[in-house]
Tab-separated table of C-alpha atoms in Angstrom:
chain	number	residue	atom	x	y	z
A	23	UNK	CA	-20.757	51.688	3.258
A	24	UNK	CA	-17.124	52.257	2.168
A	25	UNK	CA	-15.915	51.588	5.689
A	26	UNK	CA	-17.994	48.408	5.881
A	27	UNK	CA	-16.638	47.165	2.547
A	28	UNK	CA	-13.074	47.894	3.645
A	29	UNK	CA	-13.677	45.960	6.842
A	30	UNK	CA	-15.019	42.862	5.097
A	31	UNK	CA	-12.498	43.007	2.215
A	32	UNK	CA	-10.132	40.451	3.767
A	33	UNK	CA	-12.752	37.930	4.892
A	34	UNK	CA	-14.293	38.258	1.423
A	35	UNK	CA	-10.949	37.632	-0.300
A	36	UNK	CA	-10.268	34.653	1.991
A	37	UNK	CA	-13.695	33.133	1.382
A	38	UNK	CA	-13.488	33.869	-2.348
A	39	UNK	CA	-10.126	32.132	-2.707
A	40	UNK	CA	-11.312	29.100	-0.753
A	41	UNK	CA	-14.439	28.903	-2.897
A	42	UNK	CA	-12.374	29.232	-6.077
A	43	UNK	CA	-10.050	26.389	-5.055
A	44	UNK	CA	-13.027	24.234	-4.153
A	45	UNK	CA	-14.666	24.860	-7.543
A	46	UNK	CA	-11.367	24.136	-9.325
A	47	UNK	CA	-10.969	20.863	-7.446
A	48	UNK	CA	-14.501	19.743	-8.224
A	49	UNK	CA	-14.203	20.631	-11.910
A	50	UNK	CA	-10.758	19.001	-12.192
A	51	UNK	CA	-12.100	15.834	-10.575
A	52	UNK	CA	-15.022	15.649	-12.973
A	53	UNK	CA	-12.857	16.123	-16.112
A	54	UNK	CA	-11.339	12.634	-15.898
A	55	UNK	CA	-10.973	10.238	-12.979
A	56	UNK	CA	-7.881	11.502	-11.223
A	57	UNK	CA	-6.476	13.321	-14.196
A	58	UNK	CA	-6.714	16.840	-15.518
A	59	UNK	CA	-6.802	17.136	-19.261
A	60	UNK	CA	-4.744	20.299	-19.109
A	61	UNK	CA	-6.981	22.126	-21.557
A	62	UNK	CA	-7.451	25.394	-19.648
A	63	UNK	CA	-5.052	28.142	-20.596
A	64	UNK	CA	-3.637	29.149	-17.206
A	65	UNK	CA	-2.290	25.733	-16.130
A	66	UNK	CA	-1.073	25.252	-19.689
A	67	UNK	CA	0.814	28.542	-19.617
A	68	UNK	CA	2.431	27.672	-16.280
A	69	UNK	CA	3.488	24.230	-17.514
A	70	UNK	CA	4.758	25.752	-20.743
A	71	UNK	CA	6.897	28.268	-18.828
A	72	UNK	CA	8.108	25.802	-16.201
A	73	UNK	CA	9.194	23.008	-18.583
A	74	UNK	CA	12.029	24.867	-20.381
A	75	UNK	CA	13.294	26.410	-17.119
A	76	UNK	CA	13.332	23.027	-15.431
A	77	UNK	CA	14.963	21.546	-18.531
A	78	UNK	CA	17.686	24.194	-18.460
A	79	UNK	CA	18.251	23.670	-14.743
A	80	UNK	CA	18.424	19.911	-15.016
A	81	UNK	CA	21.049	20.019	-17.787
A	82	UNK	CA	24.029	21.045	-15.607
A	83	UNK	CA	23.025	18.490	-12.979
A	84	UNK	CA	22.771	15.870	-15.735
A	85	UNK	CA	26.198	16.869	-16.964
A	86	UNK	CA	27.691	16.578	-13.485
A	87	UNK	CA	26.130	13.150	-12.982
A	88	UNK	CA	27.337	11.975	-16.362
A	89	UNK	CA	30.857	13.274	-15.757
A	90	UNK	CA	30.937	11.531	-12.426
A	91	UNK	CA	29.705	8.277	-13.910
A	92	UNK	CA	32.086	8.410	-16.887
A	93	UNK	CA	35.316	9.684	-15.420
A	94	UNK	CA	35.227	9.386	-11.664
A	95	UNK	CA	33.195	6.365	-10.692
A	96	UNK	CA	35.244	3.873	-12.701
A	97	UNK	CA	36.089	1.594	-9.815
A	98	UNK	CA	35.241	-2.037	-10.588
A	99	UNK	CA	34.665	-1.150	-14.232
A	100	UNK	CA	37.050	-3.842	-15.396
A	101	UNK	CA	35.240	-6.563	-13.437
A	102	UNK	CA	31.863	-5.276	-14.582
A	103	UNK	CA	33.067	-5.251	-18.178
A	104	UNK	CA	34.175	-8.867	-17.965
A	105	UNK	CA	30.893	-9.837	-16.358
A	106	UNK	CA	28.898	-8.069	-19.067
A	107	UNK	CA	30.907	-9.713	-21.841
A	108	UNK	CA	30.129	-13.047	-20.274
A	109	UNK	CA	26.447	-12.187	-20.083
A	110	UNK	CA	26.368	-11.030	-23.715
A	111	UNK	CA	27.924	-14.310	-24.810
A	112	UNK	CA	25.304	-16.187	-22.815
A	113	UNK	CA	22.451	-14.106	-24.205
A	114	UNK	CA	23.721	-14.468	-27.791
A	115	UNK	CA	23.764	-18.203	-27.338
A	116	UNK	CA	20.268	-18.134	-25.826
A	117	UNK	CA	19.011	-15.871	-28.624
A	118	UNK	CA	20.388	-18.209	-31.248
A	119	UNK	CA	18.637	-21.151	-29.641
A	120	UNK	CA	15.325	-19.275	-29.533
A	121	UNK	CA	15.602	-18.256	-33.176
A	122	UNK	CA	16.379	-21.787	-34.169
A	123	UNK	CA	13.375	-23.015	-32.223
A	124	UNK	CA	11.104	-20.393	-33.793
A	125	UNK	CA	12.297	-21.069	-37.322
A	126	UNK	CA	11.815	-24.765	-36.692
A	127	UNK	CA	8.258	-24.141	-35.571
A	128	UNK	CA	7.536	-21.865	-38.527
A	129	UNK	CA	6.592	-19.110	-36.100
A	130	UNK	CA	9.094	-16.429	-37.048
A	131	UNK	CA	7.023	-15.107	-39.941
A	132	UNK	CA	3.854	-15.016	-37.849
A	133	UNK	CA	5.648	-13.082	-35.099
A	134	UNK	CA	6.985	-10.585	-37.643
A	135	UNK	CA	3.434	-10.068	-38.934
A	136	UNK	CA	2.141	-9.628	-35.422
A	137	UNK	CA	4.797	-6.998	-34.673
A	138	UNK	CA	3.799	-5.102	-37.761
A	139	UNK	CA	0.224	-5.041	-36.546
A	140	UNK	CA	1.302	-3.939	-33.092
A	141	UNK	CA	3.801	-1.355	-34.258
A	142	UNK	CA	3.499	1.782	-32.178
A	143	UNK	CA	5.597	4.880	-32.827
A	144	UNK	CA	7.722	5.794	-29.841
A	145	UNK	CA	8.657	9.383	-29.099
A	146	UNK	CA	11.718	9.930	-26.941
A	147	UNK	CA	11.205	12.562	-24.243
A	148	UNK	CA	13.429	14.009	-21.565
A	149	UNK	CA	12.275	14.143	-17.936
A	150	UNK	CA	12.741	17.789	-16.955
A	151	UNK	CA	10.923	17.877	-13.639
A	152	UNK	CA	9.485	15.678	-10.971
A	153	UNK	CA	6.576	16.020	-8.596
A	154	UNK	CA	7.872	16.997	-5.161
A	155	UNK	CA	4.620	16.504	-3.272
A	156	UNK	CA	4.724	13.634	-0.778
A	157	UNK	CA	1.587	11.897	-1.942
A	158	UNK	CA	1.505	12.056	-5.701
A	159	UNK	CA	3.921	10.858	-8.355
A	160	UNK	CA	4.226	12.717	-11.628
A	161	UNK	CA	6.978	13.813	-14.005
A	162	UNK	CA	7.259	16.718	-16.407
A	163	UNK	CA	8.353	15.893	-19.984
A	164	UNK	CA	9.894	18.209	-22.564
A	165	UNK	CA	7.568	17.050	-25.367
A	166	UNK	CA	3.989	18.129	-25.822
A	167	UNK	CA	1.145	18.376	-28.323
A	168	UNK	CA	3.463	19.783	-31.033
A	169	UNK	CA	5.276	16.443	-30.999
A	170	UNK	CA	2.036	14.460	-31.097
A	171	UNK	CA	1.728	13.760	-27.364
A	172	UNK	CA	-1.854	13.535	-26.077
A	173	UNK	CA	-3.336	12.915	-22.662
A	174	UNK	CA	-3.859	9.204	-22.077
A	175	UNK	CA	-0.810	8.000	-24.015
A	176	UNK	CA	1.330	5.429	-22.186
A	177	UNK	CA	4.861	6.366	-21.133
A	178	UNK	CA	7.533	3.677	-21.057
A	179	UNK	CA	11.221	3.479	-20.269
A	180	UNK	CA	13.723	0.927	-21.502
A	181	UNK	CA	12.933	-1.134	-18.388
A	182	UNK	CA	9.149	-1.185	-18.604
A	183	UNK	CA	5.955	0.784	-18.166
A	184	UNK	CA	6.429	4.149	-16.437
A	185	UNK	CA	2.965	5.733	-16.495
A	186	UNK	CA	0.487	7.662	-18.573
A	187	UNK	CA	0.345	11.225	-19.903
A	188	UNK	CA	-2.113	13.196	-17.773
A	189	UNK	CA	-1.842	16.742	-19.167
A	190	UNK	CA	-0.310	18.325	-22.230
A	191	UNK	CA	0.653	21.748	-23.528
A	192	UNK	CA	2.139	22.510	-26.965
A	193	UNK	CA	5.695	22.051	-25.677
A	194	UNK	CA	5.443	19.973	-22.504
A	195	UNK	CA	3.501	17.168	-20.896
A	196	UNK	CA	2.867	15.868	-17.411
A	197	UNK	CA	2.762	12.118	-16.856
A	198	UNK	CA	1.255	10.335	-13.891
A	199	UNK	CA	3.626	7.553	-12.820
A	200	UNK	CA	2.586	3.986	-12.145
A	201	UNK	CA	3.551	4.587	-8.494
A	202	UNK	CA	0.777	7.126	-8.047
A	203	UNK	CA	-2.106	5.926	-5.914
A	204	UNK	CA	-4.520	6.715	-8.748
A	205	UNK	CA	-2.658	4.450	-11.179
A	206	UNK	CA	-3.910	0.977	-11.992
A	207	UNK	CA	-3.027	-1.437	-14.780
A	208	UNK	CA	-4.565	-4.761	-15.666
A	209	UNK	CA	-1.710	-7.249	-15.369
A	210	UNK	CA	-0.723	-10.899	-15.667
A	211	UNK	CA	2.051	-12.951	-14.179
A	212	UNK	CA	4.288	-13.957	-17.071
A	213	UNK	CA	4.944	-17.485	-15.742
A	214	UNK	CA	1.536	-18.636	-14.553
A	215	UNK	CA	-0.729	-16.174	-16.443
A	216	UNK	CA	-2.461	-15.312	-13.135
A	217	UNK	CA	-4.404	-12.132	-13.721
A	218	UNK	CA	-4.991	-9.132	-11.507
A	219	UNK	CA	-4.543	-5.416	-11.109
A	220	UNK	CA	-1.275	-3.637	-10.406
A	221	UNK	CA	-1.825	-0.472	-8.386
A	222	UNK	CA	0.427	2.283	-7.152
A	223	UNK	CA	0.618	2.511	-3.384
A	224	UNK	CA	2.249	5.911	-3.199
A	225	UNK	CA	5.135	4.467	-1.185
A	226	UNK	CA	7.469	3.724	-4.086
A	227	UNK	CA	6.201	0.182	-4.516
A	228	UNK	CA	3.401	-1.466	-6.441
A	229	UNK	CA	0.640	-3.738	-5.258
A	230	UNK	CA	-0.637	-6.680	-7.295
A	231	UNK	CA	-4.189	-7.677	-6.404
A	232	UNK	CA	-5.126	-11.074	-7.796
A	233	UNK	CA	-7.708	-13.763	-7.423
A	234	UNK	CA	-6.550	-16.799	-5.485
A	235	UNK	CA	-6.290	-19.942	-7.603
A	236	UNK	CA	-3.708	-22.137	-5.921
A	237	UNK	CA	-0.138	-20.921	-5.561
A	238	UNK	CA	0.087	-19.275	-8.944
A	239	UNK	CA	1.984	-16.197	-7.782
A	240	UNK	CA	5.328	-16.590	-6.044
A	241	UNK	CA	8.151	-14.161	-5.235
A	242	UNK	CA	10.353	-13.576	-8.254
A	243	UNK	CA	7.484	-13.767	-10.762
A	244	UNK	CA	7.563	-11.117	-13.449
A	245	UNK	CA	4.347	-9.100	-13.818
A	246	UNK	CA	3.496	-7.631	-17.215
A	247	UNK	CA	0.619	-5.567	-18.579
A	248	UNK	CA	-2.194	-7.670	-19.977
A	249	UNK	CA	-3.545	-5.187	-22.520
A	250	UNK	CA	-7.015	-5.571	-21.035
A	251	UNK	CA	-8.603	-2.308	-20.026
A	252	UNK	CA	-7.583	-0.473	-23.154
A	253	UNK	CA	-5.066	1.826	-21.494
A	254	UNK	CA	-1.683	0.116	-21.782
A	255	UNK	CA	-0.538	-2.248	-24.535
A	256	UNK	CA	0.050	-5.893	-23.715
A	257	UNK	CA	3.435	-7.219	-22.626
A	258	UNK	CA	5.018	-4.201	-20.956
A	259	UNK	CA	7.044	-5.114	-17.892
A	260	UNK	CA	5.595	-3.734	-14.644
A	261	UNK	CA	7.741	-5.332	-11.968
A	262	UNK	CA	8.751	-8.397	-10.013
A	263	UNK	CA	6.782	-9.969	-7.160
A	264	UNK	CA	8.718	-9.402	-3.938
A	265	UNK	CA	6.312	-10.845	-1.410
A	266	UNK	CA	2.902	-12.502	-1.468
A	267	UNK	CA	0.825	-11.341	1.458
A	268	UNK	CA	-1.076	-14.181	3.098
A	269	UNK	CA	-4.693	-13.162	3.518
A	270	UNK	CA	-6.182	-16.635	3.307
A	271	UNK	CA	-9.631	-15.648	4.473
A	272	UNK	CA	-10.207	-13.426	1.469
A	273	UNK	CA	-10.851	-14.287	-2.127
A	274	UNK	CA	-8.405	-11.684	-3.304
A	275	UNK	CA	-4.751	-11.772	-2.356
A	276	UNK	CA	-2.229	-9.044	-2.708
A	277	UNK	CA	1.455	-9.180	-3.532
A	278	UNK	CA	4.107	-6.532	-3.092
A	279	UNK	CA	5.714	-5.785	-6.447
A	280	UNK	CA	9.053	-4.084	-6.965
A	281	UNK	CA	8.699	-1.818	-10.017
A	282	UNK	CA	10.699	-2.696	-13.103
A	283	UNK	CA	11.432	0.971	-13.711
A	284	UNK	CA	13.765	2.853	-11.381
A	285	UNK	CA	11.456	5.827	-10.931
A	286	UNK	CA	14.009	7.713	-8.871
A	287	UNK	CA	16.409	7.830	-11.788
A	288	UNK	CA	14.125	8.428	-14.739
A	289	UNK	CA	15.910	10.648	-17.236
A	290	UNK	CA	14.639	9.607	-20.631
A	291	UNK	CA	11.330	7.971	-21.415
A	292	UNK	CA	9.341	7.120	-24.532
A	293	UNK	CA	5.778	8.150	-25.190
A	294	UNK	CA	3.763	5.581	-27.121
A	295	UNK	CA	2.092	7.770	-29.702
A	296	UNK	CA	-1.105	5.805	-29.712
A	297	UNK	CA	-3.544	5.729	-26.873
A	298	UNK	CA	-5.814	2.862	-25.999
A	299	UNK	CA	-9.539	2.806	-26.741
A	300	UNK	CA	-10.467	3.494	-23.111
A	301	UNK	CA	-8.369	6.645	-23.037
A	302	UNK	CA	-9.826	7.674	-26.391
A	303	UNK	CA	-13.308	7.395	-24.930
A	304	UNK	CA	-12.230	9.224	-21.790
A	305	UNK	CA	-10.485	12.110	-23.480
A	306	UNK	CA	-12.551	12.180	-26.673
A	307	UNK	CA	-11.176	12.026	-30.208
A	308	UNK	CA	-11.009	9.195	-32.692
A	309	UNK	CA	-7.548	7.999	-31.729
A	310	UNK	CA	-5.853	9.236	-34.882
A	311	UNK	CA	-2.390	10.571	-34.389
A	312	UNK	CA	-2.055	14.292	-34.772
A	313	UNK	CA	0.615	15.248	-37.289
A	314	UNK	CA	3.852	15.740	-35.356
A	315	UNK	CA	5.847	18.888	-36.068
A	316	UNK	CA	8.518	17.942	-38.566
A	317	UNK	CA	11.775	19.028	-36.899
A	318	UNK	CA	10.714	18.143	-33.391
A	319	UNK	CA	9.505	14.606	-33.744
A	320	UNK	CA	12.309	12.079	-33.507
A	321	UNK	CA	9.908	9.200	-33.708
A	322	UNK	CA	11.321	5.733	-33.512
A	323	UNK	CA	9.420	2.533	-34.045
A	324	UNK	CA	9.229	-0.560	-31.993
B	17	UNK	CA	3.463	46.005	-4.703
B	18	UNK	CA	7.153	45.597	-5.637
B	19	UNK	CA	7.652	43.619	-2.440
B	20	UNK	CA	4.816	41.259	-3.358
B	21	UNK	CA	6.149	40.855	-6.906
B	22	UNK	CA	9.631	40.035	-5.565
B	23	UNK	CA	8.337	37.456	-3.066
B	24	UNK	CA	6.119	35.915	-5.764
B	25	UNK	CA	8.993	35.673	-8.255
B	26	UNK	CA	11.373	34.101	-5.741
B	27	UNK	CA	8.726	31.671	-4.516
B	28	UNK	CA	7.827	30.543	-8.030
B	29	UNK	CA	11.486	30.210	-8.969
B	30	UNK	CA	12.094	28.086	-5.861
B	31	UNK	CA	9.228	25.802	-6.909
B	32	UNK	CA	10.631	25.316	-10.405
B	33	UNK	CA	14.193	24.734	-9.134
B	34	UNK	CA	12.879	22.237	-6.591
B	35	UNK	CA	11.083	20.310	-9.350
B	36	UNK	CA	14.204	20.285	-11.523
B	37	UNK	CA	16.397	18.933	-8.735
B	38	UNK	CA	13.856	16.443	-7.411
B	39	UNK	CA	14.980	13.491	-9.603
B	40	UNK	CA	18.401	13.580	-7.905
B	41	UNK	CA	17.262	13.965	-4.312
B	42	UNK	CA	14.998	11.736	-2.217
B	43	UNK	CA	11.685	13.578	-1.786
B	44	UNK	CA	11.832	13.336	2.013
B	45	UNK	CA	14.999	15.469	2.067
B	46	UNK	CA	13.577	18.156	-0.210
B	47	UNK	CA	11.923	21.017	1.712
B	48	UNK	CA	8.435	21.999	0.644
B	49	UNK	CA	9.267	25.175	-1.306
B	50	UNK	CA	5.640	26.141	-1.774
B	51	UNK	CA	4.974	25.960	1.980
B	52	UNK	CA	8.149	27.910	2.788
B	53	UNK	CA	7.213	30.601	0.272
B	54	UNK	CA	3.747	30.833	1.833
B	55	UNK	CA	5.156	31.252	5.350
B	56	UNK	CA	7.593	33.885	4.095
B	57	UNK	CA	4.732	35.712	2.369
B	58	UNK	CA	2.704	35.624	5.598
B	59	UNK	CA	5.569	37.159	7.569
B	60	UNK	CA	6.639	39.771	5.035
B	61	UNK	CA	3.601	40.820	3.007
B	62	UNK	CA	0.324	42.432	3.961
B	63	UNK	CA	-2.765	40.246	4.517
B	64	UNK	CA	-4.392	40.718	1.095
B	65	UNK	CA	-1.125	40.451	-0.879
B	66	UNK	CA	-0.167	37.438	1.202
B	67	UNK	CA	-3.451	35.657	0.490
B	68	UNK	CA	-3.079	36.161	-3.254
B	69	UNK	CA	0.586	35.086	-3.156
B	70	UNK	CA	-0.299	31.934	-1.177
B	71	UNK	CA	-3.015	31.038	-3.682
B	72	UNK	CA	-0.558	31.538	-6.570
B	73	UNK	CA	2.090	29.354	-4.884
B	74	UNK	CA	-0.433	26.598	-4.223
B	75	UNK	CA	-1.914	26.809	-7.693
B	76	UNK	CA	1.567	26.584	-9.266
B	77	UNK	CA	2.405	23.585	-7.088
B	78	UNK	CA	-0.835	21.956	-8.278
B	79	UNK	CA	0.097	22.520	-11.910
B	80	UNK	CA	3.635	21.168	-11.493
B	81	UNK	CA	2.568	18.148	-9.470
B	82	UNK	CA	-0.098	15.502	-9.871
B	83	UNK	CA	-2.594	16.926	-7.395
B	84	UNK	CA	-6.046	18.152	-8.320
B	85	UNK	CA	-6.077	21.759	-9.455
B	86	UNK	CA	-6.830	23.817	-6.343
B	87	UNK	CA	-5.885	21.141	-3.823
B	88	UNK	CA	-2.632	22.699	-2.655
B	89	UNK	CA	-3.911	26.224	-3.363
B	90	UNK	CA	-6.623	25.732	-0.732
B	91	UNK	CA	-4.080	24.451	1.791
B	92	UNK	CA	-1.727	27.378	1.158
B	93	UNK	CA	-4.514	29.925	1.723
B	94	UNK	CA	-5.414	28.205	5.003
B	95	UNK	CA	-1.751	27.933	6.021
B	96	UNK	CA	-1.122	31.608	5.347
B	97	UNK	CA	-4.037	32.513	7.588
B	98	UNK	CA	-2.806	30.156	10.334
B	99	UNK	CA	0.703	31.619	10.097
B	100	UNK	CA	-0.623	35.165	10.407
B	101	UNK	CA	-2.688	34.209	13.474
B	102	UNK	CA	0.317	32.535	15.131
B	103	UNK	CA	2.649	35.381	14.151
B	104	UNK	CA	0.446	37.776	16.117
B	105	UNK	CA	0.849	35.601	19.230
B	106	UNK	CA	4.390	34.191	18.883
B	107	UNK	CA	7.679	35.726	17.833
B	108	UNK	CA	8.077	33.891	14.555
B	109	UNK	CA	10.929	36.199	13.583
B	110	UNK	CA	13.272	34.079	15.721
B	111	UNK	CA	14.835	30.879	14.401
B	112	UNK	CA	13.718	28.152	16.791
B	113	UNK	CA	10.032	29.087	17.165
B	114	UNK	CA	9.766	29.444	13.387
B	115	UNK	CA	11.457	26.078	12.760
B	116	UNK	CA	9.139	24.293	15.186
B	117	UNK	CA	6.067	26.092	13.868
B	118	UNK	CA	6.854	25.285	10.216
B	119	UNK	CA	7.611	21.637	11.049
B	120	UNK	CA	4.172	21.334	12.703
B	121	UNK	CA	2.566	23.210	9.824
B	122	UNK	CA	4.182	20.813	7.370
B	123	UNK	CA	2.767	17.804	9.261
B	124	UNK	CA	-0.657	19.457	9.279
B	125	UNK	CA	-0.269	20.130	5.541
B	126	UNK	CA	0.396	16.429	4.902
B	127	UNK	CA	-2.567	15.379	7.050
B	128	UNK	CA	-4.897	17.829	5.297
B	129	UNK	CA	-3.678	16.700	1.873
B	130	UNK	CA	-4.472	13.101	2.843
B	131	UNK	CA	-7.941	14.131	4.023
B	132	UNK	CA	-8.579	16.051	0.795
B	133	UNK	CA	-7.366	13.101	-1.284
B	134	UNK	CA	-9.626	10.718	0.633
B	135	UNK	CA	-12.589	12.994	0.147
B	136	UNK	CA	-12.114	14.065	-3.474
B	137	UNK	CA	-10.179	11.126	-4.952
B	138	UNK	CA	-11.019	8.287	-2.558
B	139	UNK	CA	-7.338	7.512	-2.007
B	140	UNK	CA	-6.156	5.532	0.986
B	141	UNK	CA	-3.298	6.416	3.319
B	142	UNK	CA	-0.449	4.038	4.121
B	143	UNK	CA	1.084	4.442	7.550
B	144	UNK	CA	4.481	3.676	6.017
B	145	UNK	CA	4.331	7.163	4.547
B	146	UNK	CA	4.078	8.804	7.956
B	147	UNK	CA	7.825	8.533	8.592
B	148	UNK	CA	8.556	10.144	5.238
B	149	UNK	CA	6.156	12.951	6.084
B	150	UNK	CA	7.828	13.545	9.468
B	151	UNK	CA	11.327	13.655	7.971
B	152	UNK	CA	10.186	16.079	5.303
B	153	UNK	CA	8.455	18.239	7.910
B	154	UNK	CA	11.704	18.484	9.881
B	155	UNK	CA	13.706	19.357	6.772
B	156	UNK	CA	11.130	22.002	5.802
B	157	UNK	CA	11.291	23.402	9.347
B	158	UNK	CA	15.083	23.701	9.167
B	159	UNK	CA	14.845	25.633	5.904
B	160	UNK	CA	12.157	27.987	7.244
B	161	UNK	CA	14.513	30.472	8.923
B	162	UNK	CA	16.820	31.003	5.912
B	163	UNK	CA	13.812	31.280	3.582
B	164	UNK	CA	11.983	33.878	5.676
B	165	UNK	CA	15.243	35.762	6.360
B	166	UNK	CA	15.863	35.983	2.623
B	167	UNK	CA	12.330	37.210	1.981
B	168	UNK	CA	12.612	39.765	4.794
B	169	UNK	CA	15.994	41.012	3.539
B	170	UNK	CA	14.602	41.497	0.034
B	171	UNK	CA	11.517	43.260	1.383
B	172	UNK	CA	13.627	45.588	3.573
B	173	UNK	CA	15.891	46.446	0.679
B	174	UNK	CA	12.960	47.251	-1.577
B	175	UNK	CA	11.356	49.413	1.108
B	176	UNK	CA	14.629	51.245	1.610
B	177	UNK	CA	15.055	51.972	-2.081
B	178	UNK	CA	11.457	53.152	-2.260
B	179	UNK	CA	12.047	55.532	0.647
B	180	UNK	CA	15.183	56.890	-1.012
B	181	UNK	CA	13.324	57.535	-4.238
B	182	UNK	CA	10.656	59.499	-2.381
B	183	UNK	CA	13.340	61.575	-0.672
B	184	UNK	CA	15.017	62.346	-3.982
B	185	UNK	CA	11.770	63.853	-5.286
B	186	UNK	CA	11.897	66.473	-2.549
B	187	UNK	CA	15.274	67.855	-3.617
B	188	UNK	CA	13.830	69.845	-6.550
B	189	UNK	CA	11.615	71.913	-4.317
B	190	UNK	CA	12.735	75.545	-3.923
B	191	UNK	CA	14.481	76.409	-0.697
B	192	UNK	CA	12.249	78.047	1.857
């Protein structure tokens, strides 16, 4: 009996591990469509350990990059400076004209009221790690549940929408990027208000699937989130249409969209500390913000 | 046991370092640390220790990346078994055969991950990604020899120190 058990020990271990991985995959898939909630202790512990190490490792590289950018790569700085000054002057002029127009239309007060209603606290977070698998796109953030971050909260950068938090631990969080094949956001074209879905293709670009109604999507159009779907707030920049693919026989057309966010160079992002109703339903909870830990939460408001 | 712990620690550290450096390097030029650690474990550790180490590497990669929990763990367990089968037929201790083998294994890993993703997540595959996969497979293959050499060197050193310790125990015995 002992000899028999020793002989089947390896096949048993092999089969047991395969079965375990299969069960884990099935349970992870059923937790949320494409996203783990990160509630089990072992993945949490691993994330919790990995985040500070990755943060510590990324600091010297950050420092090197910053030093290079500040002190070494100063070629053409003078020209760039002049160009930027010119642009600022232009933008100030444009801003003034807009304000004048808004005041004239009596809209300024209404917009201020609307912003108050829409106000979402933003939590700055550092990107300390990135997914290195070829097929999926995720980042590791140095803020977690202690700072009020919950699964399902949108993640933005100064350039636009970056993704959504997919797992959290007390001190870290993992966010699935918009580039990931499982990502999708209801979107509109800012110019023509054509509506569709922006999806990650996994290749570093986005795909905008829209219903054909004349030529209402052209290259150069800016695509923003529509707010429909209850995941992302309205008005976040997603990208710019690079090419409309001609599939005239179909009702739905697709366009290639260049992301607004440079995902390869994400260093700091902001977590919107309020998740949409769909994510609330998906992950449970009443949507109230958990109290952020006092010293840790540098919350800014938009 | 010490050998397994050392290989596990180095493999996990490589995974974390890889994740930290990933924002500054294009993914296609970053070798698959988890796969390299699995191959090294297959060549250096015993079958049972190797299986457990492979599962741990895959599981950690799942946690640090956006894959389903268990997705890469399953692939690593299969890849360890494949490596052990090939190692009994080919001389994977030499540089070129190991490089070629790991490059092919990396392509197979990508293909299996796509199949898993289609089955479990209903995700489609874009052929544009095939070139990226091939480049990454080559890079992973190139890194295979240094990675397994490092693992073997550490294992040899640990075995040597263990042997020395056992010899030292004998010195207190009375002379015959």
